[in-house]
Coordinates of C-alpha atoms and ligand atoms in Angstrom, one line a residue:
M18 CA -50.7 -91.0 150.4
T19 CA -48.3 -93.7 149.3
G20 CA -46.1 -96.1 151.2
L21 CA -43.0 -96.0 149.0
A22 CA -40.4 -93.3 148.8
I23 CA -37.4 -92.8 146.7
I24 CA -34.5 -90.8 148.1
G25 CA -32.5 -89.6 145.1
G26 CA -28.8 -89.1 145.1
S27 CA -26.2 -87.5 142.8
G28 CA -27.4 -87.9 139.2
F29 CA -30.9 -88.5 140.4
T30 CA -32.1 -85.2 141.7
S31 CA -35.3 -85.3 139.7
I32 CA -37.3 -87.9 137.7
K33 CA -38.7 -86.4 134.6
E34 CA -41.0 -89.3 134.0
L35 CA -42.6 -88.8 137.4
K36 CA -46.1 -87.4 136.9
I37 CA -46.2 -84.9 139.8
V38 CA -49.4 -84.8 141.8
K39 CA -48.3 -82.4 144.6
R40 CA -45.3 -81.0 146.5
E41 CA -45.4 -80.6 150.2
I42 CA -43.1 -78.9 152.7
I43 CA -43.1 -80.8 156.0
R44 CA -42.0 -79.1 159.2
T45 CA -39.9 -81.4 161.3
P46 CA -38.4 -81.2 164.8
F47 CA -35.0 -81.4 163.2
G48 CA -35.2 -78.6 160.7
E49 CA -35.7 -78.5 157.0
T50 CA -35.7 -81.5 154.6
S51 CA -33.4 -81.4 151.6
A52 CA -36.4 -80.3 149.4
P53 CA -40.2 -80.4 149.5
L54 CA -41.6 -83.9 149.2
T55 CA -42.8 -84.6 145.7
Y56 CA -45.8 -86.9 145.3
G57 CA -46.1 -88.5 141.9
I58 CA -46.8 -91.4 139.7
L59 CA -44.1 -93.4 137.9
G60 CA -45.2 -96.3 135.7
D61 CA -48.5 -97.2 137.2
H62 CA -47.4 -96.6 140.8
K63 CA -47.5 -93.9 143.4
F64 CA -44.2 -92.7 144.8
V65 CA -42.9 -89.9 147.0
F66 CA -39.6 -88.5 145.8
L67 CA -37.0 -86.6 147.9
P68 CA -33.7 -85.5 146.4
R69 CA -31.1 -85.9 149.2
H70 CA -28.8 -83.2 147.9
G71 CA -31.6 -80.7 147.3
A72 CA -33.6 -79.9 144.1
A73 CA -30.6 -78.0 142.7
H74 CA -27.9 -80.5 144.0
T75 CA -26.4 -78.0 146.4
I76 CA -26.3 -79.9 149.7
P77 CA -23.0 -81.9 150.2
P78 CA -23.1 -85.4 151.8
H79 CA -22.0 -84.2 155.2
K80 CA -24.5 -81.4 155.3
V81 CA -27.6 -83.4 154.4
N82 CA -30.2 -83.2 157.2
Y83 CA -30.7 -86.9 157.3
R84 CA -32.9 -86.8 160.4
A85 CA -35.3 -84.3 158.9
N86 CA -35.6 -86.3 155.7
L87 CA -36.3 -89.6 157.4
W88 CA -38.6 -88.1 160.0
A89 CA -40.7 -86.3 157.3
L90 CA -41.1 -89.4 155.2
S91 CA -42.1 -91.4 158.2
H92 CA -44.5 -88.6 159.3
I93 CA -46.5 -88.7 156.0
G94 CA -46.9 -92.5 156.3
I95 CA -44.0 -93.8 154.2
E96 CA -43.1 -97.4 155.2
K97 CA -40.5 -98.3 152.5
I98 CA -37.6 -96.3 151.2
V99 CA -35.3 -97.1 148.3
A100 CA -32.2 -95.0 148.5
V101 CA -30.5 -94.3 145.2
A102 CA -26.8 -93.6 145.6
A103 CA -23.8 -92.9 143.4
V104 CA -20.8 -94.9 144.5
G105 CA -17.3 -95.8 143.6
G106 CA -16.5 -99.4 142.7
I107 CA -13.9 -101.4 144.7
R108 CA -14.7 -105.0 144.0
K109 CA -13.6 -106.3 140.6
D110 CA -17.2 -106.8 139.4
M111 CA -18.3 -103.3 140.4
L112 CA -17.7 -101.8 137.0
P113 CA -18.6 -98.2 136.3
G114 CA -22.2 -98.0 135.1
S115 CA -23.2 -101.2 137.0
I116 CA -26.0 -101.3 139.6
A117 CA -25.6 -103.1 143.0
I118 CA -28.0 -103.8 145.8
P119 CA -25.7 -103.8 148.9
D120 CA -26.4 -106.0 151.9
Q121 CA -23.9 -104.6 154.4
I122 CA -22.5 -101.3 155.5
I123 CA -19.3 -100.1 157.3
D124 CA -19.7 -96.6 158.6
Y125 CA -16.6 -94.3 158.5
T126 CA -18.6 -91.0 158.8
Y127 CA -18.2 -88.7 161.7
G128 CA -19.8 -85.6 163.2
R129 CA -23.2 -86.2 161.6
A130 CA -26.4 -86.2 163.6
N131 CA -26.9 -89.9 163.5
T132 CA -29.7 -90.9 165.9
F133 CA -33.2 -89.9 167.0
Y134 CA -32.4 -91.3 170.4
E135 CA -30.5 -88.4 171.9
D136 CA -32.6 -86.0 173.9
D137 CA -35.3 -86.4 176.5
L138 CA -34.7 -90.1 176.8
T139 CA -36.6 -92.2 179.4
H140 CA -34.1 -95.0 178.8
V141 CA -31.1 -95.7 176.6
T142 CA -31.9 -97.5 173.3
H143 CA -29.7 -99.6 171.2
I144 CA -31.3 -100.7 167.9
D145 CA -30.4 -103.9 166.2
F146 CA -28.5 -103.2 163.0
T147 CA -27.1 -106.7 162.3
E148 CA -28.6 -106.6 158.8
P149 CA -28.6 -102.9 157.9
Y150 CA -30.9 -103.3 154.8
T151 CA -34.4 -104.7 154.7
E152 CA -34.1 -108.1 153.0
S153 CA -37.6 -108.2 151.6
L154 CA -37.1 -104.9 149.9
R155 CA -33.7 -105.9 148.6
Q156 CA -35.3 -109.1 147.2
G157 CA -38.0 -107.0 145.6
L158 CA -35.4 -104.9 143.8
L159 CA -33.6 -108.1 142.6
K160 CA -36.8 -109.7 141.4
A161 CA -37.8 -106.5 139.5
A162 CA -34.3 -106.5 137.9
E163 CA -34.8 -110.1 136.9
A164 CA -38.1 -109.3 135.3
L165 CA -36.5 -106.6 133.2
N166 CA -33.5 -108.8 132.4
L167 CA -31.3 -106.1 134.0
D168 CA -27.8 -107.2 135.1
I169 CA -27.6 -106.3 138.7
I170 CA -25.1 -107.2 141.5
A171 CA -27.0 -108.8 144.3
N172 CA -24.8 -108.0 147.3
G173 CA -21.9 -105.9 148.5
T174 CA -20.6 -104.0 151.5
Y175 CA -21.1 -100.3 151.3
G176 CA -18.3 -98.3 152.9
A177 CA -19.8 -94.9 154.0
T178 CA -17.1 -92.2 153.9
Q179 CA -17.3 -88.6 155.2
G180 CA -16.5 -86.7 152.0
P181 CA -17.0 -84.4 150.4
R182 CA -13.5 -85.2 149.0
L183 CA -13.0 -88.5 147.3
E184 CA -10.6 -91.0 148.9
T185 CA -6.9 -91.5 148.5
A186 CA -5.7 -94.6 146.7
Q187 CA -4.5 -96.1 150.0
E188 CA -7.8 -95.3 151.7
I189 CA -9.5 -97.4 149.0
N190 CA -6.9 -100.2 149.6
K191 CA -7.8 -100.0 153.3
L192 CA -11.6 -100.1 152.6
E193 CA -11.0 -103.1 150.5
R194 CA -9.1 -104.9 153.3
D195 CA -11.9 -104.0 155.6
G196 CA -14.3 -105.8 153.3
C197 CA -15.9 -102.9 151.4
D198 CA -17.0 -103.5 147.9
L199 CA -18.2 -100.1 147.1
V200 CA -17.8 -96.6 148.5
G201 CA -20.2 -93.7 148.9
M202 CA -20.8 -90.7 151.1
T203 CA -24.4 -90.9 152.0
G204 CA -25.2 -94.4 153.1
M205 CA -24.9 -93.4 156.8
P206 CA -26.6 -92.3 158.9
E207 CA -29.5 -92.6 156.5
A208 CA -29.8 -96.4 156.8
A209 CA -29.6 -96.4 160.6
L210 CA -32.1 -93.6 161.0
A211 CA -34.5 -95.5 158.8
R212 CA -34.1 -98.5 161.1
E213 CA -34.7 -96.3 164.2
L214 CA -38.0 -95.3 162.6
N215 CA -38.8 -98.9 161.8
L216 CA -38.9 -98.1 158.0
S217 CA -38.0 -100.7 155.4
Y218 CA -34.9 -99.4 153.6
A219 CA -32.7 -100.7 150.8
C220 CA -30.1 -99.1 148.6
C221 CA -29.8 -99.1 144.8
A222 CA -26.2 -98.1 144.2
V223 CA -25.0 -97.0 140.8
V224 CA -21.3 -97.2 140.2
A225 CA -20.1 -93.9 139.0
N226 CA -16.3 -94.5 138.8
W227 CA -13.6 -96.9 140.0
G228 CA -12.4 -96.1 143.5
A229 CA -9.4 -93.9 143.7
G230 CA -6.2 -95.5 142.4
R231 CA -8.1 -98.3 140.6
N232 CA -8.0 -96.7 137.2
H233 CA -5.3 -94.6 135.4
G234 CA -5.1 -91.0 136.7
P235 CA -7.5 -88.9 138.8
I236 CA -11.3 -89.4 139.1
L237 CA -12.9 -87.1 136.6
M238 CA -16.3 -85.5 137.1
T239 CA -17.0 -86.0 133.3
E240 CA -16.5 -89.7 133.8
I241 CA -18.8 -89.8 136.8
D242 CA -21.5 -87.9 135.0
K243 CA -21.4 -90.1 131.9
N244 CA -21.6 -93.4 134.0
L245 CA -24.3 -92.0 136.2
S246 CA -26.6 -90.9 133.4
G247 CA -26.7 -94.5 131.8
G248 CA -27.0 -96.2 135.2
M249 CA -29.8 -93.9 136.4
E250 CA -32.0 -94.6 133.3
K251 CA -31.9 -98.3 134.3
V252 CA -32.7 -97.4 137.9
K253 CA -35.8 -95.5 136.8
E254 CA -37.0 -98.6 134.9
L255 CA -36.4 -100.7 137.9
L256 CA -38.2 -98.4 140.3
S257 CA -41.2 -98.0 138.0
I258 CA -42.1 -101.7 138.3
L259 CA -40.8 -102.3 141.9
P260 CA -44.1 -101.9 143.6
S261 CA -45.3 -105.1 141.8
Y262 CA -42.5 -107.1 143.5
I263 CA -42.7 -105.9 147.1
Ligands
LIG6 N1 -16.1 -92.4 146.7 C1 -17.0 -91.9 147.5 N2 -18.2 -91.6 147.1 C2 -18.5 -91.6 145.8 C3 -17.5 -92.1 144.8 C4 -16.2 -92.5 145.3 O1 -15.3 -92.9 144.5 N3 -18.1 -92.0 143.6 C5 -19.4 -91.6 143.8 N4 -19.6 -91.4 145.1

């Protein structure tokens, strides 16, 4: 059993350096998780890994069973989660290939099962979500990056869009006016569900592309794949030493 889990996103559906100890299917009241949980060792540390989009990257952002994933991780005793996510860059310094640790979220998603507090309630519950990410875990990621001399952006507001399509150029302009620095499709309801289960949760965002309209021409999958593969190598290094900093 280990206390730290990594939820992998696009470009991060497996970690080849993870020495796998076991795989486990967890039955949940909310249905199936995206994949069996993988227990393994990365660096000198134990981790549990769960690819959000499934082992073969077949589950789109709006179809991810966020409740099952979070419930299963909590059920096996996970206390801390680092969510790895591919995002589009909006703020000037969010260059493709860079890594950011966001500190705020704006939620634009809809129609997703976004709470555990729904049925059989004895009272209505409103969780505090003023600071959507766990600051101690964010700081751990920043310290680990510093130890590795890794350039990392220490803050940012994550705009969570519904997808699976990418945004229009004007939608990106609107997100920017709202205060979003980066944009992705999986940040919510994952973060809120983690908070409902009292789990520490932080996001390690890898910028895959400029937001729509911020570069010449359309957003190309080839460009996304290229930027993600470089960024995710750095994320792996970061995660492999993170337990020493949290
Ligand atoms: N928008 C939304 N989600 C994303 C993007 C984007 O530009 N790039 C990677 N995930």
